[in-house]
Coordinates of C-alpha atoms in Angstrom, one line a residue:
K164 CA -82.5 -12.9 -102.6
T165 CA -83.4 -12.9 -99.0
K166 CA -82.8 -16.5 -98.3
E167 CA -86.2 -16.8 -96.7
A168 CA -88.2 -20.0 -96.8
L169 CA -91.0 -20.1 -99.3
N170 CA -93.9 -22.1 -98.2
N171 CA -96.7 -23.1 -100.6
T172 CA -94.2 -23.3 -103.5
T173 CA -95.5 -25.6 -106.3
L174 CA -93.1 -28.4 -107.3
T175 CA -93.4 -30.7 -110.2
I176 CA -91.5 -33.9 -109.6
A177 CA -91.2 -36.7 -112.3
A178 CA -89.2 -40.0 -112.4
A179 CA -87.5 -40.7 -115.6
D180 CA -90.2 -43.3 -116.5
G181 CA -93.1 -41.8 -114.6
K182 CA -95.8 -39.1 -114.8
P183 CA -95.2 -35.7 -113.4
Q184 CA -96.7 -35.2 -109.8
K185 CA -97.6 -31.9 -108.2
R186 CA -96.3 -31.3 -104.7
T187 CA -96.2 -28.3 -102.3
T188 CA -93.5 -27.1 -99.8
K189 CA -94.8 -26.6 -96.4
N190 CA -93.2 -25.4 -93.0
K191 CA -89.9 -23.7 -93.6
G192 CA -90.3 -24.2 -97.3
V193 CA -89.5 -27.9 -97.1
Y194 CA -91.0 -30.8 -99.0
S195 CA -89.8 -34.3 -98.1
A196 CA -90.7 -37.7 -99.4
R197 CA -89.3 -41.4 -99.7
M198 CA -88.5 -41.9 -103.2
P199 CA -87.1 -44.9 -105.1
E200 CA -83.6 -44.7 -106.3
G201 CA -83.3 -43.3 -109.8
N202 CA -83.3 -40.3 -112.1
Y203 CA -85.6 -37.4 -111.6
T204 CA -86.6 -34.0 -112.8
I205 CA -88.1 -31.1 -110.7
S206 CA -89.3 -27.7 -111.5
A207 CA -90.6 -25.1 -109.0
S208 CA -93.0 -22.0 -109.2
H209 CA -94.3 -19.5 -106.7
G210 CA -96.4 -16.3 -107.2
G211 CA -94.3 -13.2 -107.5
Y212 CA -91.1 -15.2 -108.5
L213 CA -89.5 -16.4 -111.8
P214 CA -90.2 -20.0 -112.3
K215 CA -87.3 -22.5 -111.9
E216 CA -87.3 -24.7 -115.0
T217 CA -86.5 -28.3 -115.0
I218 CA -83.6 -29.5 -112.9
S219 CA -82.3 -33.1 -113.5
F220 CA -80.9 -35.0 -110.4
H221 CA -80.1 -38.6 -109.3
H222 CA -81.5 -39.9 -106.0
G223 CA -79.5 -42.7 -104.5
Y224 CA -80.1 -44.9 -101.5
D225 CA -79.0 -42.3 -98.9
N226 CA -80.9 -39.2 -97.8
D227 CA -80.5 -36.4 -100.5
T228 CA -81.3 -32.6 -100.1
L229 CA -81.9 -30.4 -103.1
S230 CA -82.0 -26.8 -102.4
I231 CA -83.8 -24.5 -105.0
G232 CA -83.6 -20.6 -104.9
L233 CA -86.3 -18.6 -106.7
I234 CA -85.6 -15.2 -108.0
P235 CA -88.2 -12.4 -107.3
D236 CA -90.1 -11.1 -110.4
L237 CA -87.9 -8.5 -112.2
V238 CA -89.4 -5.1 -112.2
Y239 CA -88.4 -2.6 -114.8
S240 CA -88.8 1.1 -113.9
C241 CA -88.4 4.3 -115.9
S242 CA -89.4 8.0 -116.0
V243 CA -89.4 10.6 -118.7
R244 CA -88.1 14.1 -118.4
D245 CA -87.7 17.1 -120.9
A246 CA -84.0 17.3 -121.8
K247 CA -83.9 21.1 -121.7
T248 CA -85.9 21.8 -118.5
N249 CA -85.3 18.5 -116.8
Q250 CA -89.0 18.5 -115.9
Y251 CA -91.1 15.4 -115.9
I252 CA -93.4 15.3 -119.0
P253 CA -96.4 13.2 -119.9
A254 CA -95.4 10.4 -122.3
T255 CA -96.5 7.2 -123.8
L256 CA -94.2 4.3 -123.6
R257 CA -94.5 1.3 -126.1
F258 CA -92.6 -1.7 -125.2
M259 CA -91.7 -4.1 -128.0
N260 CA -89.9 -7.3 -128.7
A261 CA -86.4 -6.3 -129.9
S262 CA -86.3 -9.1 -132.4
T263 CA -89.8 -9.1 -134.0
N264 CA -90.9 -5.4 -133.2
E265 CA -94.2 -7.0 -131.9
L266 CA -95.9 -4.6 -129.3
V267 CA -95.7 -6.2 -125.8
Q268 CA -97.2 -3.5 -123.6
I269 CA -98.3 0.2 -123.6
A270 CA -98.0 2.5 -120.6
N271 CA -98.2 6.2 -119.8
V272 CA -96.3 8.4 -117.3
S273 CA -97.2 12.0 -116.2
P274 CA -95.7 14.7 -114.0
S275 CA -97.9 13.5 -111.2
E276 CA -97.1 9.9 -111.6
P277 CA -93.5 10.2 -113.1
T278 CA -92.3 6.6 -112.4
L279 CA -93.5 3.6 -114.3
S280 CA -92.9 0.1 -113.0
I281 CA -93.9 -2.9 -115.0
K282 CA -93.0 -6.6 -115.3
L283 CA -91.8 -7.7 -118.8
P284 CA -91.9 -11.5 -119.9
Y285 CA -88.8 -13.1 -118.6
G286 CA -86.3 -14.2 -121.3
G287 CA -86.9 -11.8 -124.0
Q288 CA -85.1 -8.8 -125.3
Y289 CA -87.0 -5.5 -125.5
K290 CA -86.9 -1.9 -126.6
V291 CA -89.2 1.0 -125.7
R292 CA -90.5 3.7 -128.0
I293 CA -91.2 6.9 -126.0
E294 CA -93.6 9.5 -127.5
A295 CA -94.5 12.9 -126.1
Q296 CA -96.2 15.9 -127.6
E297 CA -93.7 18.6 -129.0
H298 CA -90.8 16.3 -128.4
F299 CA -88.7 14.0 -130.6
T300 CA -89.8 10.5 -130.2
L301 CA -87.0 8.2 -128.8
T302 CA -86.5 4.4 -129.1
E303 CA -84.1 2.8 -126.8
D304 CA -83.0 -0.9 -126.0
I305 CA -83.9 -2.1 -122.5
R306 CA -80.5 -3.0 -121.0
A307 CA -81.9 -5.1 -118.2
L308 CA -85.4 -6.3 -117.1
D309 CA -84.8 -5.0 -113.6
A310 CA -83.1 -1.8 -114.7
N311 CA -84.2 1.8 -113.5
D312 CA -83.8 4.2 -116.5
E313 CA -84.6 7.8 -117.0
F314 CA -85.2 9.0 -120.5
K315 CA -84.7 12.6 -121.8
L316 CA -86.6 13.7 -124.8
Q317 CA -85.5 16.6 -126.9
P318 CA -88.1 19.4 -127.2
I319 CA -88.7 20.2 -131.0
E320 CA -86.8 23.7 -131.4
K321 CA -86.0 25.6 -134.5
K322 CA -82.4 25.0 -135.8
K323 CA -81.6 22.4 -133.1
A324 CA -79.6 19.5 -134.0
I325 CA -80.7 16.0 -133.0
V326 CA -78.7 12.9 -133.4
L327 CA -80.7 10.2 -135.2
K328 CA -79.6 7.1 -133.2
N329 CA -79.4 3.4 -134.3
L330 CA -79.3 4.3 -138.0
Y331 CA -77.0 1.7 -139.8
F332 CA -75.6 1.6 -143.3
A333 CA -73.7 -1.0 -145.3
T334 CA -70.0 -0.5 -144.9
N335 CA -68.8 2.2 -147.2
E336 CA -72.2 2.4 -148.8
T337 CA -75.3 4.4 -148.8
T338 CA -77.6 1.5 -148.5
I339 CA -79.7 1.6 -145.2
L340 CA -79.8 -1.7 -143.3
P341 CA -83.0 -3.2 -142.1
E342 CA -82.2 -2.7 -138.4
S343 CA -82.6 0.9 -138.9
E344 CA -86.4 0.6 -139.3
P345 CA -87.3 1.8 -135.8
S346 CA -85.3 5.0 -136.2
L347 CA -86.7 5.7 -139.6
Q348 CA -90.2 5.1 -138.4
D349 CA -89.6 7.6 -135.5
L350 CA -88.4 10.2 -138.0
Y351 CA -91.5 9.6 -140.3
D352 CA -93.7 9.9 -137.2
L353 CA -92.2 13.2 -136.2
L354 CA -92.8 14.6 -139.8
S355 CA -96.2 13.0 -140.0
D356 CA -97.4 14.3 -136.6
N357 CA -96.0 17.8 -137.1
P358 CA -96.8 18.8 -140.7
K359 CA -95.4 22.3 -140.4
I360 CA -91.9 21.1 -139.5
R361 CA -89.1 21.3 -142.2
I362 CA -85.8 19.4 -141.6
R363 CA -82.3 19.1 -142.9
I364 CA -80.8 15.8 -142.7
I365 CA -76.9 16.1 -142.3
G366 CA -74.6 13.1 -142.9
H367 CA -71.3 12.6 -141.2
T368 CA -68.4 10.2 -141.3
D369 CA -65.4 9.4 -139.2
N370 CA -62.2 11.1 -139.9
V371 CA -60.4 8.0 -141.5
G372 CA -59.7 7.8 -145.2
K373 CA -59.8 10.4 -147.9
A374 CA -61.8 13.5 -147.5
Q375 CA -63.4 13.5 -150.8
A376 CA -64.6 9.9 -150.4
N377 CA -66.1 10.6 -147.1
Q378 CA -67.8 13.7 -148.3
I379 CA -69.5 11.9 -151.2
L380 CA -70.4 9.1 -148.7
S381 CA -72.0 11.5 -146.2
E382 CA -74.1 13.2 -148.9
G383 CA -75.2 9.9 -150.3
R384 CA -76.3 8.6 -146.8
A385 CA -78.2 11.8 -146.1
N386 CA -80.0 11.5 -149.3
S387 CA -80.8 7.9 -148.6
V388 CA -82.7 9.0 -145.5
R389 CA -84.3 11.8 -147.4
N390 CA -85.5 9.4 -150.1
D391 CA -86.7 6.9 -147.6
M392 CA -89.0 9.7 -146.0
I393 CA -90.3 10.7 -149.5
Q394 CA -91.2 7.1 -150.3
R395 CA -93.2 7.0 -147.1
G396 CA -95.2 10.0 -148.1
I397 CA -93.5 13.0 -146.8
D398 CA -93.5 16.1 -149.2
P399 CA -89.9 16.4 -150.7
S400 CA -90.1 20.2 -150.1
R401 CA -90.0 19.6 -146.4
I402 CA -86.6 17.8 -146.4
E403 CA -83.1 19.0 -147.3
A404 CA -80.0 16.7 -147.4
E405 CA -76.5 17.7 -146.7
G406 CA -73.2 16.0 -146.3
R407 CA -70.3 17.2 -144.1
G408 CA -67.9 14.3 -144.5
M409 CA -65.1 14.1 -142.1
T410 CA -65.2 17.8 -141.0
Q411 CA -67.3 17.2 -138.1
P412 CA -66.8 13.7 -136.6
I413 CA -68.3 12.8 -133.2

């Protein structure tokens, strides 16, 4: 990134038929040695930088120069605001592996320390679940390991419509697909953590196709979500379901 020399970088060098040997760069970030002609592999690591994985190269009889650039550790930054007041709010952020839902790290932000900066393991895909009292939980994919994101949580308000994101159904069916689990868990947690809340789940479709078919589909999908919450233990009297078909497409 800066093109500056990195002294004390650890190099692991191995001939095709030999054992790996550890070496270190010295003045001006250089390591030099006489080496027999042949095929080699080399990797490089330095504190505060992403490791450079194995590079293969052929060394001939002439002088060869191999230049390696290391990328500084990727730092992910984010903050959390109230979507209505735009004020920073205290929140808990749970970073998870996007493929396995395995918890990777938990961190907190507050109005006095609103910006969180963390390093997530390089090479993975992640999502973050943001929780705050009296606000709807939000789960979002992390677009880049060095991104700077600002999340806005909707406060819980009476008769306020909230879009339930990342909820997927089989095409033209009411079956909820497995990748919807994080959003369903968010909705369950909301209802579980706030036992006095009653909700109405409203299904929508696009404006393509026949109105009657879309109406039936939207009703069926809303009821699929309602039934899922009931199966998880939520009192049926707290949840209504309604379909609006193609009358209110996004």
